[in-house]
Short mmCIF file of C-alpha atoms in Angstrom, two decimals:
data_model
loop_
_atom_site.label_atom_id
_atom_site.label_comp_id
_atom_site.label_asym_id
_atom_site.label_seq_id
_atom_site.Cartn_x
_atom_site.Cartn_y
_atom_site.Cartn_z
CA MET A 107 103.20 67.19 79.41
CA GLY A 108 101.17 70.25 79.10
CA LYS A 109 103.03 73.88 79.06
CA LEU A 110 101.53 74.48 82.68
CA GLU A 111 103.31 71.41 84.04
CA GLU A 112 106.61 72.32 82.13
CA ALA A 113 106.55 75.67 83.66
CA LYS A 114 106.15 73.92 87.06
CA GLU A 115 109.10 71.68 86.40
CA ILE A 116 111.16 74.59 85.19
CA LEU A 117 110.42 76.61 88.28
CA LYS A 118 111.01 73.62 90.55
CA ALA A 119 114.53 73.03 88.89
CA LEU A 120 115.45 76.62 89.54
CA GLY A 121 115.05 76.37 93.12
CA MET A 122 111.61 77.80 93.77
CA PRO A 123 109.83 77.02 96.89
CA LYS A 124 106.75 74.99 96.57
CA PRO A 125 104.28 77.91 96.59
CA GLN A 126 106.15 79.31 93.90
CA TYR A 127 105.77 76.38 91.34
CA ASN A 128 101.92 76.12 91.77
CA ASP A 129 99.44 76.96 89.02
CA ARG A 130 99.53 80.68 89.69
CA SER A 131 103.30 81.14 89.54
CA ALA A 132 103.55 78.83 86.46
CA PHE A 133 101.03 80.89 84.59
CA THR A 134 102.77 83.73 85.73
CA PHE A 135 106.16 82.41 84.38
CA LEU A 136 104.61 81.28 81.00
CA SER A 137 103.20 85.00 80.64
CA LEU A 138 106.77 86.52 81.10
CA ALA A 139 108.33 84.16 78.67
CA GLY A 140 105.39 84.63 76.07
CA ILE A 141 104.75 80.81 75.89
CA LYS A 142 101.41 79.63 74.52
CA GLU A 143 100.41 75.87 74.72
CA ASP A 144 101.77 75.03 71.20
CA ASP A 145 104.98 77.04 71.53
CA SER A 146 108.40 75.64 71.80
CA TRP A 147 110.61 76.99 74.62
CA SER A 148 113.03 77.80 72.15
CA ASN A 149 110.68 80.80 71.36
CA ALA A 150 110.85 82.16 74.80
CA SER A 151 110.90 86.08 74.70
CA ALA A 152 111.63 89.00 77.06
CA ASN A 153 108.43 90.51 77.65
CA LEU A 154 108.04 93.64 79.85
CA MET A 155 104.61 93.16 81.15
CA ARG A 156 102.33 94.66 83.94
CA ILE A 157 100.70 92.11 86.08
CA VAL A 158 97.43 92.97 84.49
CA ASP A 159 99.19 92.18 81.24
CA MET A 160 100.07 88.73 82.60
CA MET A 161 96.49 88.22 83.70
CA ASN A 162 95.33 88.98 80.28
CA PHE A 163 97.95 86.67 78.74
CA MET A 164 96.51 83.83 81.12
CA ALA A 165 93.01 84.42 80.24
CA GLU A 166 93.54 84.64 76.65
CA HIS A 167 95.94 81.79 75.87
CA TYR A 168 95.05 79.20 78.69
CA GLY A 169 91.53 80.40 79.41
CA LYS A 170 92.67 81.00 83.12
CA ILE A 171 90.71 83.95 84.51
CA TYR A 172 91.69 85.33 87.96
CA LYS A 173 89.70 87.88 89.80
CA PRO A 174 90.94 91.44 89.61
CA ASN A 175 92.03 91.48 93.31
CA THR A 176 94.34 88.54 92.44
CA ARG A 177 96.76 91.02 91.25
CA GLU A 178 97.95 91.76 94.64
CA THR A 179 98.61 88.15 95.43
CA ILE A 180 100.43 87.51 91.96
CA ARG A 181 102.63 90.51 93.01
CA LYS A 182 103.40 89.64 96.68
CA ASP A 183 103.46 85.86 96.35
CA THR A 184 104.75 85.10 92.81
CA ILE A 185 106.56 88.31 91.43
CA HIS A 186 108.44 89.25 94.47
CA GLN A 187 110.03 85.93 94.97
CA PHE A 188 110.83 85.70 91.19
CA VAL A 189 112.69 89.13 91.81
CA ASP A 190 114.44 87.44 94.83
CA GLY A 191 115.43 84.67 92.99
CA ALA A 192 116.83 86.52 90.02
CA ILE A 193 114.25 85.01 87.63
CA ALA A 194 112.59 88.25 86.91
CA PHE A 195 113.57 91.93 87.38
CA ARG A 196 111.74 95.24 87.79
CA ASN A 197 111.68 97.47 84.91
CA GLU A 198 114.32 100.15 85.54
CA ASP A 199 112.03 102.83 83.79
CA ASP A 200 109.54 102.34 86.54
CA GLU A 201 111.96 103.60 89.32
CA GLY A 202 109.73 106.51 89.99
CA ARG A 203 106.62 104.56 90.55
CA ALA A 204 105.48 102.77 93.79
CA THR A 205 106.10 99.12 93.68
CA ASN A 206 102.46 98.31 94.28
CA SER A 207 101.37 100.68 91.43
CA PRO A 208 99.34 98.64 88.73
CA LYS A 209 101.77 100.39 86.06
CA TYR A 210 104.89 98.62 87.38
CA SER A 211 106.11 96.30 84.96
CA TYR A 212 108.50 92.98 85.05
CA ARG A 213 110.53 90.68 82.57
CA LEU A 214 112.62 87.52 83.05
CA THR A 215 116.32 88.07 83.53
CA ASP A 216 118.54 87.51 80.43
CA GLU A 217 120.13 84.51 82.10
CA VAL A 218 116.60 82.72 82.97
CA LEU A 219 115.75 83.36 79.40
CA GLU A 220 118.87 82.18 77.87
CA LEU A 221 118.35 78.79 80.06
CA ILE A 222 114.87 78.00 79.46
CA ARG A 223 115.30 78.19 75.72
CA THR A 224 117.16 75.11 76.13
CA TYR A 225 114.26 73.22 77.91
CA GLY A 226 113.54 69.98 76.28
CA THR A 227 116.99 69.74 74.46
CA ASP A 228 120.15 67.96 75.26
CA GLU A 229 121.43 71.24 76.45
CA TRP A 230 119.19 71.66 79.29
CA GLU A 231 120.73 69.69 82.03
CA ASN A 232 124.20 71.42 81.56
CA LYS A 233 122.71 74.82 81.32
CA LEU A 234 120.61 74.15 84.29
CA LYS A 235 123.70 72.91 86.17
CA ASP A 236 125.63 76.32 85.12
CA TRP A 237 122.73 78.44 86.24
CA LEU A 238 122.40 76.61 89.63
CA GLU A 239 126.27 77.38 90.24
CA SER A 240 126.08 80.89 89.32
CA HIS A 241 122.60 81.48 91.25
CA GLU A 242 123.94 83.19 94.23
CA THR A 243 126.15 85.33 92.20
CA LEU A 244 122.96 86.54 90.11
CA VAL A 245 121.00 87.12 93.11
CA GLU A 246 123.59 89.24 94.51
CA LYS A 247 123.86 91.09 91.15
CA TYR A 248 120.18 91.74 90.88
CA THR A 249 119.98 92.66 94.54
CA GLN A 250 122.76 95.17 93.93
CA ILE A 251 120.79 96.59 91.15
CA ARG A 252 117.68 96.92 93.24
CA GLU A 253 119.59 98.41 96.25
CA MET A 254 121.00 101.29 94.00
CA THR A 255 117.20 102.47 93.71
CA MET A 256 116.49 102.15 97.30
CA ILE A 257 115.59 105.32 99.32
CA PRO A 258 117.62 105.83 102.52
CA VAL A 259 115.70 107.20 105.41
CA GLN A 260 116.47 107.59 109.28
CA VAL A 261 113.55 106.59 111.40
CA ASN A 262 113.69 107.12 115.02
CA GLY A 263 117.64 107.37 114.90
CA GLU A 264 117.69 104.22 112.81
CA ASP A 265 118.95 104.06 109.31
CA LEU A 266 116.36 102.20 107.08
CA GLN A 267 115.74 102.01 103.37
CA PHE A 268 112.24 102.25 101.54
CA SER A 269 111.57 100.75 98.35
CA PRO A 270 111.80 103.23 95.32
CA GLY A 271 108.76 105.21 94.17
CA LYS A 272 107.18 108.71 94.68
CA HIS A 273 104.98 107.44 97.75
CA ASN A 274 108.15 106.54 99.68
CA GLU A 275 109.96 109.62 98.40
CA LEU A 276 106.81 111.51 100.15
CA GLN A 277 107.10 109.41 103.26
CA LYS A 278 110.81 110.19 103.47
CA ALA A 279 109.97 113.81 103.33
CA ILE A 280 107.24 113.69 105.95
CA ILE A 281 109.64 111.85 108.22
CA GLU A 282 112.89 113.98 107.69
CA GLU A 283 111.09 117.34 106.81
CA PHE A 284 107.87 117.67 108.21
CA ALA A 285 108.37 116.04 111.57
CA PRO A 286 111.24 118.32 112.64
CA ARG A 287 109.36 121.47 111.89
CA PHE A 288 105.81 120.51 112.86
CA ALA A 289 106.31 117.67 115.23
CA PRO A 290 109.60 118.07 116.92
CA GLY A 291 110.92 115.43 119.06
CA SER A 292 108.26 112.99 117.86
CA GLU A 293 108.43 109.34 117.52
CA VAL A 294 107.43 107.39 114.26
CA LEU A 295 104.96 104.62 115.80
CA TYR A 296 103.90 103.45 112.40
CA VAL A 297 105.12 103.68 108.76
CA GLY A 298 104.68 101.39 106.02
CA ASP A 299 106.57 100.65 102.86
CA THR A 300 105.18 99.79 99.42
CA GLU A 301 106.98 96.36 99.79
CA LYS A 302 106.50 95.99 103.64
CA LYS A 303 103.38 97.24 105.01
CA ASP A 304 104.65 97.18 108.64
CA LEU A 305 108.10 98.57 108.36
CA ILE A 306 107.74 100.32 111.81
CA LYS A 307 104.81 99.23 113.98
CA ASN A 308 105.12 100.01 117.51
CA ARG A 309 101.77 98.01 118.36
CA GLU A 310 102.41 98.31 122.24
CA LYS A 311 102.78 102.11 122.18
CA LEU A 312 100.02 102.47 120.16
CA GLN A 313 97.83 100.30 122.28
CA GLU A 314 99.33 101.94 125.49
CA LEU A 315 97.92 105.44 123.92
CA GLY A 316 94.58 104.02 123.50
CA VAL A 317 94.87 103.38 119.59
CA ARG A 318 92.71 100.08 119.21
CA ILE A 319 94.88 97.83 116.53
CA THR A 320 93.53 94.84 114.87
CA ASP A 321 95.03 92.66 112.15
CA HIS A 322 92.67 94.76 109.65
CA ASP A 323 93.39 98.09 111.15
CA LYS A 324 92.98 101.22 108.88
CA LEU A 325 96.16 103.14 110.19
CA PRO A 326 97.37 105.99 107.67
CA ASP A 327 100.66 105.99 106.09
CA ILE A 328 102.39 107.60 108.94
CA VAL A 329 101.71 107.87 112.65
CA LEU A 330 103.87 110.15 114.67
CA TYR A 331 103.49 110.80 118.73
CA ARG A 332 104.83 113.91 120.34
CA GLU A 333 105.08 113.00 123.81
CA ASP A 334 105.79 116.73 125.17
CA LYS A 335 102.13 117.60 124.24
CA ASN A 336 100.68 114.16 123.99
CA TRP A 337 99.69 114.70 120.56
CA LEU A 338 99.19 111.89 117.75
CA TYR A 339 99.55 113.02 114.18
CA PHE A 340 97.71 110.77 111.50
CA ILE A 341 99.19 111.48 108.21
CA GLU A 342 98.26 110.39 104.84
CA ALA A 343 101.12 110.61 102.04
CA VAL A 344 99.08 111.06 98.76
CA THR A 345 100.59 110.37 95.45
CA SER A 346 97.68 108.87 93.97
CA VAL A 347 94.80 108.39 96.28
CA GLY A 348 93.79 108.54 99.81
CA PRO A 349 93.69 112.08 101.39
CA VAL A 350 92.24 112.65 104.93
CA SER A 351 88.56 112.72 103.82
CA VAL A 352 85.65 112.70 106.01
CA LYS A 353 85.52 109.04 105.62
CA ARG A 354 89.08 108.43 106.32
CA MET A 355 88.57 110.53 109.73
CA ILE A 356 85.58 108.55 110.76
CA GLU A 357 87.70 105.24 110.14
CA ILE A 358 90.46 106.55 112.18
CA GLN A 359 88.23 107.77 114.90
CA ASP A 360 86.78 104.40 115.38
CA MET A 361 90.17 103.34 116.40
CA LEU A 362 90.44 106.06 118.98
CA GLU A 363 87.59 105.24 121.45
CA ASN A 364 89.86 105.00 124.41
CA CYS A 365 92.75 107.44 123.15
CA LYS A 366 93.29 110.53 125.31
CA CYS A 367 95.70 112.27 123.15
CA GLY A 368 95.18 115.33 121.07
CA ILE A 369 94.73 114.19 117.47
CA ILE A 370 96.01 115.87 114.52
CA TYR A 371 95.13 114.82 110.90
CA VAL A 372 97.59 115.76 108.07
CA THR A 373 97.42 115.10 104.26
CA ALA A 374 100.88 115.35 102.67
CA PHE A 375 101.70 115.89 98.92
CA LEU A 376 105.05 116.07 97.08
CA ASP A 377 103.70 119.51 95.22
CA MET A 378 100.83 121.82 94.86
CA SER A 379 99.86 121.27 91.24
CA GLY A 380 101.44 118.34 89.93
CA GLU A 381 99.46 115.32 88.38
CA ASN A 382 98.65 114.07 92.00
CA GLY A 383 99.21 117.40 93.69
CA PHE A 384 97.27 119.24 96.43
CA LYS A 385 95.01 121.07 93.84
CA LYS A 386 93.57 117.76 92.54
CA PHE A 387 92.50 116.60 95.71
CA ILE A 388 91.40 119.75 97.72
CA ASP A 389 87.64 119.18 97.51
CA GLN A 390 88.23 115.74 99.07
CA ILE A 391 90.09 116.88 102.09
CA ALA A 392 88.09 117.01 105.36
CA TRP A 393 87.71 120.53 107.39
CA GLU A 394 89.49 120.81 110.51
CA THR A 395 92.61 118.89 109.09
CA GLU A 396 96.06 120.23 107.89
CA ILE A 397 97.76 119.94 104.69
CA TRP A 398 101.53 119.83 104.25
CA VAL A 399 103.25 120.05 100.70
CA ALA A 400 107.11 118.63 100.42
CA ASP A 401 108.15 121.27 98.04
CA ASN A 402 107.30 124.20 100.47
CA PRO A 403 108.35 122.36 103.74
CA ASP A 404 108.11 125.34 105.91
CA HIS A 405 104.40 126.05 105.45
CA MET A 406 101.05 124.40 106.63
CA ILE A 407 97.77 124.94 105.25
CA HIS A 408 95.07 124.74 107.68
CA LEU A 409 91.54 123.94 106.84
CA ASN A 410 89.91 126.20 109.16
CA GLY A 411 91.29 129.65 110.43
CA ASP A 412 90.39 129.50 113.98
CA ARG A 413 93.68 128.18 115.15
CA PHE A 414 97.11 127.19 113.96
CA LEU A 415 98.36 123.48 114.20
CA GLY A 416 96.83 121.50 117.11
CA PRO A 417 94.36 118.82 117.95
CA ARG A 418 90.64 119.77 117.44
#
C-alpha cells in the first residue's frame, strides 16, 4: 500500500468524513506530516506550513500538481475540517492575520503526531483506541484555544464572534465605531467573516430595497441601511486589497438597477500610513466616495468637496 492510501486509512480511522479522506486531504495530511513515499510513519514530523507550502510538497514529492486556485479549496474543504477535528491547528503567531491570508500556517497537533508515528506497528491499535476515547476532549481543548482569539462584536443587537485577523478587527470597528457616528440607527444587512462569508446576510431586505442578489453577487465587506434617510452604505474594509475603486463602484451599481435608496460608498482602513493603510491606496479610490480611518474614528475624508457625507 502506498503512502497516499495509508494516509487515507489513517484519516478514516481518525473519524474524518469521507470528503476528508480523499486524495486531496490525504496529500495535505502527508505534507503536514512531512512524509514522503519511502519514509516510515515513525519519522512523521511537526511542520508549520502555509497551504502553498503543502502544495509545493505534494508537487515535489508526489508529482501531484494542483492549480493555484485550489488553495482555497484545500483551506475550506480540508484544513478547516482538520482543525475542527483536532488533527491540526493554526499557528498562534498568525493571530493577527485573516484566516484566508496566504501567509497563514498550520501544523499537526502533538497528539495526532504521536499517534501516527505508531502506524504500522503493534502499538497502533491501542494508541488509536486511546486517541478516539479522548477525541471529544481534544476537540474541546483546541476549540477553546481558538475561541480565546475570537473577536467579539455586536451586530444588530446580537453578540457574535469574528474569527481573528486584522480584516475582522477593522470590520468590528466599522460596525461599532463608524456606524454610530456616521450611520446612526443603521442596520447591518450584510457582513462576512474570513471563515464564514455570509455571517449576516439579510437577502429579503436587500432585495426589498432593490439590490439584485445572486449566488455570485459582489457585495462589499459590509452593507448598512439607514432607514430614516433611506441610505445604503457600501463599505470595503481594506487590510490588503479592495478599496472602492471605479471598477468596484461599477460592479456594485450593476446590482442597483431597481434601487431607489441614496447610495454611499466608503473605503475603511485601520490606519493612515501602515503597511496597508490609507496612503498606500489613495490613488486607487474612486472620486465621490468616502474614506474612514479607524484610528481617527471621528473624522471622514470626502473625495470631493462639494458636500459632506451623503449619497451622490
